[in-house]
XYZ file of C-alpha atoms in Angstrom:
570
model
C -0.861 51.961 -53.072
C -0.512 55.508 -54.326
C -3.681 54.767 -56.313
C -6.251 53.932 -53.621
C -4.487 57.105 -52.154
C -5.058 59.384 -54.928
C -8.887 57.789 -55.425
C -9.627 59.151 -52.411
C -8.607 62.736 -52.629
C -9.747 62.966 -56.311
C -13.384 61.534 -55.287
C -12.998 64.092 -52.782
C -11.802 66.972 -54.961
C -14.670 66.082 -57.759
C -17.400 66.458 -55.173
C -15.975 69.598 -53.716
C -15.773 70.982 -57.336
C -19.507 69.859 -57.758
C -20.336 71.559 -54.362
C -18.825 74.663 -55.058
C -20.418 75.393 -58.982
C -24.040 74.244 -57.185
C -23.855 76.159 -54.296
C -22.760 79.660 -56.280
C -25.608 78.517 -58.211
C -28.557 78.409 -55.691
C -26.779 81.806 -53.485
C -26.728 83.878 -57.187
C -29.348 83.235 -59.312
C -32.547 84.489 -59.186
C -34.841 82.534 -57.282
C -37.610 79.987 -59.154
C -39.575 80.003 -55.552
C -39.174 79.606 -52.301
C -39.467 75.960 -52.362
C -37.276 75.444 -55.190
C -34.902 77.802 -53.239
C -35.229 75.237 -49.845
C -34.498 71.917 -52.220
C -31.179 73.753 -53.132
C -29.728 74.272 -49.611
C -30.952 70.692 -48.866
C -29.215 69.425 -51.449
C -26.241 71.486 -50.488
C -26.464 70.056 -46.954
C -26.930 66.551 -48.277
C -23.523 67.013 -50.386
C -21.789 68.348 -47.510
C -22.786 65.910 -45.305
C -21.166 62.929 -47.407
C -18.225 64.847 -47.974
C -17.836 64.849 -43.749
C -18.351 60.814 -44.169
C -16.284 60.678 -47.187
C -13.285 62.232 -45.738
C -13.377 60.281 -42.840
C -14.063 56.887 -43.752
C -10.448 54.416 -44.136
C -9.076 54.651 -47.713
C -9.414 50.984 -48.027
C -13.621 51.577 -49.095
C -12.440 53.582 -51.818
C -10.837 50.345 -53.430
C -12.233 48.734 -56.533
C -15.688 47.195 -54.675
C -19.366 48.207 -53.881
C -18.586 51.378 -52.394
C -17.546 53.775 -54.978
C -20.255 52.255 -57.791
C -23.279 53.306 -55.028
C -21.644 56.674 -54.421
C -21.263 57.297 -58.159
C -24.878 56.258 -58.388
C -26.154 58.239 -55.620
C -24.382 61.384 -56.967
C -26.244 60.785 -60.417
C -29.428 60.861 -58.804
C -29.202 63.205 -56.445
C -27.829 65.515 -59.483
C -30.753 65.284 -61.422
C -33.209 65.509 -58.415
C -31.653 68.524 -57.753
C -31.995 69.863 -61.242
C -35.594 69.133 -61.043
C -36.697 70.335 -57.484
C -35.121 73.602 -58.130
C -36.059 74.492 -61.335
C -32.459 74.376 -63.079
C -33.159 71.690 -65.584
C -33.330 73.880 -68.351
C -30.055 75.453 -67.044
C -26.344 74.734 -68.067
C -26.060 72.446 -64.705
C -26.853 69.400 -66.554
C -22.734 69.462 -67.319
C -21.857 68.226 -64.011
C -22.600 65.395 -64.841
C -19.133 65.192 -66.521
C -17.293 65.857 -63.683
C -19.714 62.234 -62.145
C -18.093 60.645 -65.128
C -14.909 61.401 -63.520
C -16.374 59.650 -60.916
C -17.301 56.715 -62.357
C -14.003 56.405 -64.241
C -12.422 55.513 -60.345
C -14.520 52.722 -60.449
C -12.171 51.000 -63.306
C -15.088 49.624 -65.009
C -16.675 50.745 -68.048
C -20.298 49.205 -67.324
C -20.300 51.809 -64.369
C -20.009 54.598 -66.564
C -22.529 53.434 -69.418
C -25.492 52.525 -66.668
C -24.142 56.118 -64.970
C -24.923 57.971 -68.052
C -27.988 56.296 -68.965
C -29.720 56.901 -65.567
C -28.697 60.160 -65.912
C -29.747 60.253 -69.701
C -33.010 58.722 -69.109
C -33.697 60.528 -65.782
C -32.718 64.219 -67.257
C -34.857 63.715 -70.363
C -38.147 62.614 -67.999
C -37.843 65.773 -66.303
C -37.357 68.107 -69.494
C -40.409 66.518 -71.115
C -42.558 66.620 -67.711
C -41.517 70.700 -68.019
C -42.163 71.442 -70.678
C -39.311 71.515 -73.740
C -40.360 74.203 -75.398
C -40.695 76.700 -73.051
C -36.765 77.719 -73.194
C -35.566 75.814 -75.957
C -36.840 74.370 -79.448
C -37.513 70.739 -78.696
C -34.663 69.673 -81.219
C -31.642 71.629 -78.375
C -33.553 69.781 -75.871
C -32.869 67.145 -76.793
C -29.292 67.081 -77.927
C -27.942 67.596 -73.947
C -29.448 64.064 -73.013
C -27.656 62.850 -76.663
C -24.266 64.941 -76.019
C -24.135 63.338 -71.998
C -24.239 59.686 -73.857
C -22.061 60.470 -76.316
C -18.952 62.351 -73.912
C -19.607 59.066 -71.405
C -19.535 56.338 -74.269
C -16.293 58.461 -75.174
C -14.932 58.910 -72.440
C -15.828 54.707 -71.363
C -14.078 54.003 -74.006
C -10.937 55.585 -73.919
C -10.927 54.566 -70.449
C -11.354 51.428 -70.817
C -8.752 51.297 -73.198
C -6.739 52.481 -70.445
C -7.641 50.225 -68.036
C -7.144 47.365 -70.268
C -3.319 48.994 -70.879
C -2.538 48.790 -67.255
C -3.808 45.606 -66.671
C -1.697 43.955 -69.287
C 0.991 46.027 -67.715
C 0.392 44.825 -64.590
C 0.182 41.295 -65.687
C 3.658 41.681 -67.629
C 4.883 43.220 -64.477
C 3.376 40.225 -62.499
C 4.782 37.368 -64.784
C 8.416 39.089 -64.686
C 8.452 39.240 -60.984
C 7.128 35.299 -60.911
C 10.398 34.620 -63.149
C 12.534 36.548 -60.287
C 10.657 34.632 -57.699
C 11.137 31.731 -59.247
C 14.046 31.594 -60.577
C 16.254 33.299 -57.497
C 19.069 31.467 -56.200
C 17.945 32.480 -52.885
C 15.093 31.159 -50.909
C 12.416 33.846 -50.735
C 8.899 33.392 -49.088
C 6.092 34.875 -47.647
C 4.536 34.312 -44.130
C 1.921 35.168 -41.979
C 1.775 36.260 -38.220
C 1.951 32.728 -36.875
C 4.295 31.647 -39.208
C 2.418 29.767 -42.035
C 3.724 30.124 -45.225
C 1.918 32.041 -47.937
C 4.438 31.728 -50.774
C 7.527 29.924 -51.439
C 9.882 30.228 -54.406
C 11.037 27.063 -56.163
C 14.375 27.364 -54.431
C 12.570 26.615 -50.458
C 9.551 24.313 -51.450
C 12.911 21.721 -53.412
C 15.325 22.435 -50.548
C 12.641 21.224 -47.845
C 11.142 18.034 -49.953
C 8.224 19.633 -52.011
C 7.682 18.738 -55.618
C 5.832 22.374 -55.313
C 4.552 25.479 -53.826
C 1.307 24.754 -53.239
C 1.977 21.533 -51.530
C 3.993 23.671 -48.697
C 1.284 26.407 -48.200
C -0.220 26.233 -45.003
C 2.450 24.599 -43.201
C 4.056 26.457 -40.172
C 7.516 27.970 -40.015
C 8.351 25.565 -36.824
C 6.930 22.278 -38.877
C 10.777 22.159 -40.734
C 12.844 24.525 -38.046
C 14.103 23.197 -34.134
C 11.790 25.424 -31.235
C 14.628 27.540 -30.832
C 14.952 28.815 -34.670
C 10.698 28.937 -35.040
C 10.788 31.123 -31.555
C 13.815 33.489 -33.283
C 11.535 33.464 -36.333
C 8.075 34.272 -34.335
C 10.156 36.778 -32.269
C 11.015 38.708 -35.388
C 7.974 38.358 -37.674
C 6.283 39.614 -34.099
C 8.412 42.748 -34.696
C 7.671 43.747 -37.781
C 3.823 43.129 -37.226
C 4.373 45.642 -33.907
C 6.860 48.184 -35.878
C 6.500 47.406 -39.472
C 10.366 47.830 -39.501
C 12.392 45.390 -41.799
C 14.874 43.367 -39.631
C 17.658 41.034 -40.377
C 19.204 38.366 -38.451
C 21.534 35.314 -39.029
C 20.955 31.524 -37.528
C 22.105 28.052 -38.468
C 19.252 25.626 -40.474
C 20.281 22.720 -38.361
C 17.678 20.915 -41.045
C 19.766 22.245 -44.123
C 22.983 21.880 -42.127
C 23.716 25.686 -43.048
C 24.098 29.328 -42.190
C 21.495 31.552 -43.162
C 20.719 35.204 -43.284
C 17.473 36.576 -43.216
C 15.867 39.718 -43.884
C 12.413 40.129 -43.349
C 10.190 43.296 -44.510
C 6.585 43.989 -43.724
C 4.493 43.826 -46.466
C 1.085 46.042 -45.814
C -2.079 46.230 -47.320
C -3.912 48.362 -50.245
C -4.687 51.200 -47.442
C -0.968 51.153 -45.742
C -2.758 50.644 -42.151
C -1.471 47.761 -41.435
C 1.069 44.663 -42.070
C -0.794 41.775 -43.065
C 2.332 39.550 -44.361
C 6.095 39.273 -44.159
C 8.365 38.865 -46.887
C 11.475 36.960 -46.201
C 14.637 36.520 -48.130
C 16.913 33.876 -47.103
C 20.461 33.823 -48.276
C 23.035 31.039 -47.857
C 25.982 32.172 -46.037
C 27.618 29.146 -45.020
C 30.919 29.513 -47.154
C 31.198 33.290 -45.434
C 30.827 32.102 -41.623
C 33.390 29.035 -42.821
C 35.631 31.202 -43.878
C 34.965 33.736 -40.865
C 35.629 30.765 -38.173
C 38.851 29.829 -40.109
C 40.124 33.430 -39.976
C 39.256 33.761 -36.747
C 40.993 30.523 -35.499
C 44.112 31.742 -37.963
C 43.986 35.411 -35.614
C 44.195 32.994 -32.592
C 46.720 30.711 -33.746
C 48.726 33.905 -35.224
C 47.940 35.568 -31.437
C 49.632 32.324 -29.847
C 52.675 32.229 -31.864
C 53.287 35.656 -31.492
C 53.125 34.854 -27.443
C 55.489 32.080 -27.507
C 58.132 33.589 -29.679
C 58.075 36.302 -27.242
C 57.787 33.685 -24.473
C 61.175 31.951 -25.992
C 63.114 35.484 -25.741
C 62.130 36.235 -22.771
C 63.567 32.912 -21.730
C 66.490 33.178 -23.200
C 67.275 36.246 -21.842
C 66.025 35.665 -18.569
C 68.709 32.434 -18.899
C 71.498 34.896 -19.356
C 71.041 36.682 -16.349
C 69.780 33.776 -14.014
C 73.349 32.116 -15.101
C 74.924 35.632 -13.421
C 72.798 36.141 -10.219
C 73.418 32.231 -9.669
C 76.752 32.059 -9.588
C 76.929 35.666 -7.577
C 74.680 33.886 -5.481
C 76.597 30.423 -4.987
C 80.029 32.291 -4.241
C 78.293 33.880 -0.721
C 76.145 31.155 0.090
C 79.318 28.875 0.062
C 80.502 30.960 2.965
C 77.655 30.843 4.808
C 77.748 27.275 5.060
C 81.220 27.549 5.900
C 80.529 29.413 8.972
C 77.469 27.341 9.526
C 79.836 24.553 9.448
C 82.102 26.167 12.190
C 79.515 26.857 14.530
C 77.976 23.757 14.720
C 81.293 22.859 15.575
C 81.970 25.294 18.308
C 78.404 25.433 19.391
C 77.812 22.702 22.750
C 75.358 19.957 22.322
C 73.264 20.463 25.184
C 71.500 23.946 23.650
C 69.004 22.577 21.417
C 67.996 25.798 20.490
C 71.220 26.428 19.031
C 70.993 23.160 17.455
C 67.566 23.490 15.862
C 68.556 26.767 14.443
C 71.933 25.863 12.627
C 69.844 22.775 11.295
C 67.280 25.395 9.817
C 70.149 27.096 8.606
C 71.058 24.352 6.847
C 67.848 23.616 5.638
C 67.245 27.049 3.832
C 71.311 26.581 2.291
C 70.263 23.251 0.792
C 67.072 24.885 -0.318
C 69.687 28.012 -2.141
C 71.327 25.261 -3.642
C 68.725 23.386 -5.333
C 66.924 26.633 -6.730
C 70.302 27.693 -7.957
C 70.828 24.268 -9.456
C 67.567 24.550 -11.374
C 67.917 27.908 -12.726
C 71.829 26.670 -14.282
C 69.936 23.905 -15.895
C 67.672 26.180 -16.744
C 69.907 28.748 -18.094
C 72.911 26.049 -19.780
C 72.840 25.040 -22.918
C 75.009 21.428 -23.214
C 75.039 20.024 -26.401
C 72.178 17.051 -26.271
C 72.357 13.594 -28.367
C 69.638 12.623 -29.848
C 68.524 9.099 -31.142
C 65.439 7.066 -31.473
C 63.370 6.563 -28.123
C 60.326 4.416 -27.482
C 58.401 6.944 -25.712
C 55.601 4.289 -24.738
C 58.315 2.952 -22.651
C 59.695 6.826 -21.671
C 56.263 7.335 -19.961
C 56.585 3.637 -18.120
C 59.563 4.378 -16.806
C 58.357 7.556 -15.548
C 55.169 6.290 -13.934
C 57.088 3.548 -12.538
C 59.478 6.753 -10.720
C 56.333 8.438 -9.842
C 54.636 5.219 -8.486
C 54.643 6.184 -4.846
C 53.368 9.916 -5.496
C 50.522 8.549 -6.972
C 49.432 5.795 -3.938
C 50.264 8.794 -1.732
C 47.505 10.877 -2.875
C 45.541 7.871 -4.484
C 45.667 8.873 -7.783
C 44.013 6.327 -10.360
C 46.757 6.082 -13.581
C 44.378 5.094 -17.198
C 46.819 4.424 -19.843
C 45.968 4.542 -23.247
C 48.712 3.288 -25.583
C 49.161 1.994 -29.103
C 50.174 -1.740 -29.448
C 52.903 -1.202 -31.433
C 56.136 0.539 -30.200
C 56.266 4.810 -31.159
C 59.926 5.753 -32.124
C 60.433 9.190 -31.721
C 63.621 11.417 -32.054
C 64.461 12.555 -28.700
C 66.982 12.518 -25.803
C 65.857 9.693 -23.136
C 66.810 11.339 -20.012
C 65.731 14.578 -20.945
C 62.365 12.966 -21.959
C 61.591 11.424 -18.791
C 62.756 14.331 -16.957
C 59.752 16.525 -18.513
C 57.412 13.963 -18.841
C 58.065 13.536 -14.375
C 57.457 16.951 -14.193
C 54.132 16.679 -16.331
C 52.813 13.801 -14.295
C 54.233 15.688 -10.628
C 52.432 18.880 -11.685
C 49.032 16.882 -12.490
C 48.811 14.671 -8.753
C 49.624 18.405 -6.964
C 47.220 19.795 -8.996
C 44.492 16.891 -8.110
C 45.173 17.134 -4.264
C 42.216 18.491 -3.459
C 39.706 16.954 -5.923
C 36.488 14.263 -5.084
C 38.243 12.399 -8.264
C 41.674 11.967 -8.801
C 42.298 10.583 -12.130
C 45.503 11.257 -14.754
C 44.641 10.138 -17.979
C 47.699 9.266 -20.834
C 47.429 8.864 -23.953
C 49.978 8.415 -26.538
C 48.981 8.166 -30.521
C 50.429 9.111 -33.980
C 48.547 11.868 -36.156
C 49.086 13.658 -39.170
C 49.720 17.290 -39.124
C 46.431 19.153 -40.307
C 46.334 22.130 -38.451
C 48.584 25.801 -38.144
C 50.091 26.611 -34.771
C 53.178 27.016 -32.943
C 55.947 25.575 -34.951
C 53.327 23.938 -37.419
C 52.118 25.042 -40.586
C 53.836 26.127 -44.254
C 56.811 28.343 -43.385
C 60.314 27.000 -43.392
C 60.805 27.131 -39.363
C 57.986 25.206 -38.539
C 59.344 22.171 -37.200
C 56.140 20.323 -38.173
C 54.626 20.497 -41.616
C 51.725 19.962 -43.239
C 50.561 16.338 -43.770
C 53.518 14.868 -41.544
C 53.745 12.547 -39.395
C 54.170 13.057 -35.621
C 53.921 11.194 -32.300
C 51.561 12.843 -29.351
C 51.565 12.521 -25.674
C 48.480 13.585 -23.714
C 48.484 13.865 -20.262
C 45.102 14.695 -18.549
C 44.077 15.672 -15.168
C 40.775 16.170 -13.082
C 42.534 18.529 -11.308
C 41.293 22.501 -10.209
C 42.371 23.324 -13.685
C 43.404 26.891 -15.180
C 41.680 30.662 -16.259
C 43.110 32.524 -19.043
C 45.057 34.118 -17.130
C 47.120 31.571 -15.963
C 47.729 29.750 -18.800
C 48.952 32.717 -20.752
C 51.816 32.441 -17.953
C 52.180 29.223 -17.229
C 55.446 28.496 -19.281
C 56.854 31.782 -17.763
C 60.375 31.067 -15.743
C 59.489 31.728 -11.589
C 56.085 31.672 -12.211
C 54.119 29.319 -10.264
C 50.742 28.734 -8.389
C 52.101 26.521 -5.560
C 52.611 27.877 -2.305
C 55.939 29.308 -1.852
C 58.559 27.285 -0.464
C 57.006 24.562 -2.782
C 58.332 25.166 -6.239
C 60.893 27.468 -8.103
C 58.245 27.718 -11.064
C 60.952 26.665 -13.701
C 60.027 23.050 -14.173
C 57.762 23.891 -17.220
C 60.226 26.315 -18.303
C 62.752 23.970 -18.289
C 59.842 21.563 -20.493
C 59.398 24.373 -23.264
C 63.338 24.667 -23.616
C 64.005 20.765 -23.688
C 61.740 19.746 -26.093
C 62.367 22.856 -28.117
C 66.059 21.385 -28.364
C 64.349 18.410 -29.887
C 61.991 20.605 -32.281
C 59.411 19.306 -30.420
C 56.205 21.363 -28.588
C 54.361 21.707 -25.966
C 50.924 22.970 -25.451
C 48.078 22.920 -22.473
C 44.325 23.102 -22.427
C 42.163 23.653 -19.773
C 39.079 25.140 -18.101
C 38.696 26.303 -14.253
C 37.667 23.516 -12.420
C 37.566 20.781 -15.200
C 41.152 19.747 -15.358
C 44.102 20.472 -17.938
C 45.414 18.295 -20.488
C 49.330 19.149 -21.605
C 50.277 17.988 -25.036
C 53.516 17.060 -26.654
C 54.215 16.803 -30.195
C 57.111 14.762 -30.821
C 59.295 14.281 -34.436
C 59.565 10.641 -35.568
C 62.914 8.868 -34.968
C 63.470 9.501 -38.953
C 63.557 13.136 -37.986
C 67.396 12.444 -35.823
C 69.790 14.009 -38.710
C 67.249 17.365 -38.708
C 67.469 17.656 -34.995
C 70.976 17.115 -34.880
C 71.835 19.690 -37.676
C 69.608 22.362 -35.954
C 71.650 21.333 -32.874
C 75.153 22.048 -34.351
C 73.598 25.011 -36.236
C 72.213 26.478 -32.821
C 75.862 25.829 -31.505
């Protein structure tokens, strides 16, 4: 592109230069006549006038067509019309011709310069025979200047053709290493148009799409192999560059390849630089990166959730410690109030039922202090748990079977999902149906005011694939890699959770039911019980479209590690 640049101002500097040396010549020499003297300043004018066109006209004319062959042509007669009208053919002038040469050389072809010179050749020695030879010079000088202009231009031809022929092979050694890049890059590189047609394609597209070659894709559009969504982020960008000419890089999935790309498109412009008429695109694999990106990313978030439940499991702990105190402060002063509650509805006569309703309220809200006080010792005590091989199919029968008139209460449909066969795990019974009650109590309160009330169980054995909580590679982890371990789902269509709740949900005290209606440690109580049996818990769940709970259970032939982590943790 710098050449059509430079063949421009050098066409324009050559003319100038020509200008200049003629125009000195007709304002300082002695005059030949008056009409001689009125063909030089029309001349001048003429000259000056193209320049004006010249300068203004786009620099694509001044490529390697029609324009600059006419121009050189027109110069060459205009030149030695000018040497005749005026009366300067017997001058020195006749060497500006050289400087048309230069001219002619822009054109890149030598049969410009050689018709060029003999026009001029032919043209300059009609007009210094029509004056007279002689008169100035011997015939024999006379005739040399025609003979010297041939001789520079065959030169000069020459040389530059020699030239010419140098950068074309350049050129073509230039072009044949850049079609080994193209085709031999291990990443798919094209070019397209503004609607999206493809102008080129390296070997690396045209194979990966089903062509045996490039020229069987041309012409095809961008949206013929891509889903509307990936051809409108495609148009979108291509419509860009053709707007900005700015290069412009974005990253999609090939849902034809099955992969992540990245592409970077540039504008590619034409010989002038007004304008893009073509994209280049270079499309890079990066499926392996975004792989690896997801997988760190899920790592961060299974790290994240760790991190929260180990602090989640000292918290508990040490809110157990001081639950166990305030309890028992608690019960020692409550115990008295019921004594005296006791003694006045002894004392108190039976026909005031105010009296009556109010000691029975009384009574109410000491039972109530009881039970919360109860929950948070059983939350807080650590007994020493035996552990032996449970059928937890039949765990989660037994608890529906306790739970049987909850559900008809609130109508809730029960879909069981269970494996024929019978899944030992290692676990305590009791304790098992105590937090799989609480699982199943939790869900029908949670479905009270849903248009469909269905809990959903499902109980299946899986091998450990994934790291979490407790599962993984390290020595703690109760679950490791590529064991074996039993599952119980329990699903809701229930109001379901926001972040923000479930990051609290195994939290002692907390609770979203309406106070008076829970003490918010039955899921604490959960976390702690099946952690005694190196077991887990986890929950999923979206605002509005239910929660699932999970629990991830050791197989019965896990009983001796459970019970040695049990005396260990004594």
């Amino acid at each position: 592109m710098t050449g059509e640049i430079n063949r421009k101002q050098l066409l324009i500097s050559i003319r100038l230069a020509v200008t200049l040396v003629i125009a000195s010549f007709v304002l300082f020499r002695d005059p030949a006549g008056h009409e001689a003297e009125i063909f030089g300043y029309a001349w001048i004018s003429v000259l000056v006038f193209t320049h004006f066109l010249t300068f203004w006209l786009p620099k694509r004319f001044f490529g390697q067509g029609r324009f600059l062959p006419i121009m050189v042509v027109f110069d060459t007669v205009l030149l030695a019309a000018f040497l005749g009208l005026t009366g300067a053919v017997y001058s020195d002038l006749y060497i500006l011709f050289f400087l048309i040469l230069c001219m002619a050389g822009l054109c890149g072809r030598f049969s410009i310069i050689l018709f060029c010179s003999l026009l001029f050749a032919s043209l300059y020695s009609g007009l210094l025979i029509y004056g007279g030879c002689g008169i100035v010079e011997t015939p024999f000088y006379c005739s040399l200047r025609p003979v010297m202009v041939l001789a520079v231009a065959a030169a000069y031809g020459l040389v530059r053709a020699l030239i010419i022929k140098e950068e074309k092979q350049l050129r073509l050694d230039a072009r044949e290493r850049y079609s080994r890049l193209f085709a031999a890059s291990d990443v798919m590189v094209y070019t397209s148009g503004l609607f999206g047609e493809y102008l080129s394609a390296n070997p690396k597209l045209y194979e990966a799409y089903g062509f045996t070659s490039e020229v069987a894709m041309l012409g095809f559009l961008y949206g013929d192999f891509h889903t509307p969504e990936e051809a409108g982020l495609f148009q979108k960008h291509v419509d860009k560059i053709f707007e900005n000419g700015k290069p412009v890089q974005y990253e999609f999935h090939d849902s034809r390849l099955g992969q992540w790309l990245s592409n970077t498109l540039s504008p590619i412009y034409d010989s002038d630089k007004d304008r893009v008429f073509a994209v280049a695109v270079v499309s890079k694999d990066i499926t392996e990166r975004v792989r690896k990106e997801d997988e760190l990313k899920k790592a961060y978030a299974k790290l994240r959730e760790t991190r929260d439940q180990l602090i989640q499991k000292d918290k508990m702990a040490a809110l157990g410690r001081l639950a166990s105190g305030v309890a028992h402060e608690i019960r020692n002063p409550l115990e008295i109030i019921s004594m005296g509650v006791d003694y006045l509805e002894n004392i108190l006569p039976e026909d005031h039922p105010q009296s009556v309703r109010s000691v029975k309220k009384i009574n109410q809200a000491i039972d109530r202090a009881n039970f919360i006080i109860n929950d948070v010792l059983k939350f807080s005590r650590k007994n020493h748990i035996s552990v032996e091989p449970v059928n937890i199919c039949e765990v989660v029968d037994e608890s529906l079977v306790l739970s049987g008139h909850y559900f008809k209460k609130f109508g809730v449909n029960v879909l069981r999902l269970f494996p024929s066969a019978a899944v030992s795990v290692a676990g305590n019974r009791n304790m098992l149906i105590q937090v799989v009650l609480n699982l199943l109590n939790n869900a029908v309160d949670a479905m009270a005011d849903s248009a469909v009330k269905e809990l959903g169980i499902r109980i299946y054995t899986s091998q450990v694939d994934d790291v979490g909580y407790k599962t993984g590679y390290r020595g703690a982890d109760y679950f490791k890699m590529g064991e074996q371990m039993a599952v119980v789902e329990i699903s809701d269509t229930g109001r379901g959770m926001d972040t923000n709740v479930l990051s609290k949900i195994f939290e002692p005290f907390f609770t979203t039911k309406a106070t008076g209606d829970g003490t918010g440690l039955g899921l604490s109580l959960a976390h702690m019980i099946l952690d005694r049996m190196m077991a887990t818990i986890d929950v999923s769940s979206q605002p509005d479209k239910g929660t699932t709970f999970y629990m991830r259970l050791q197989p019965a032939e896990k009983i001796h590690m459970i019970e040695e982590e049990e005396k260990n943790g004594q």
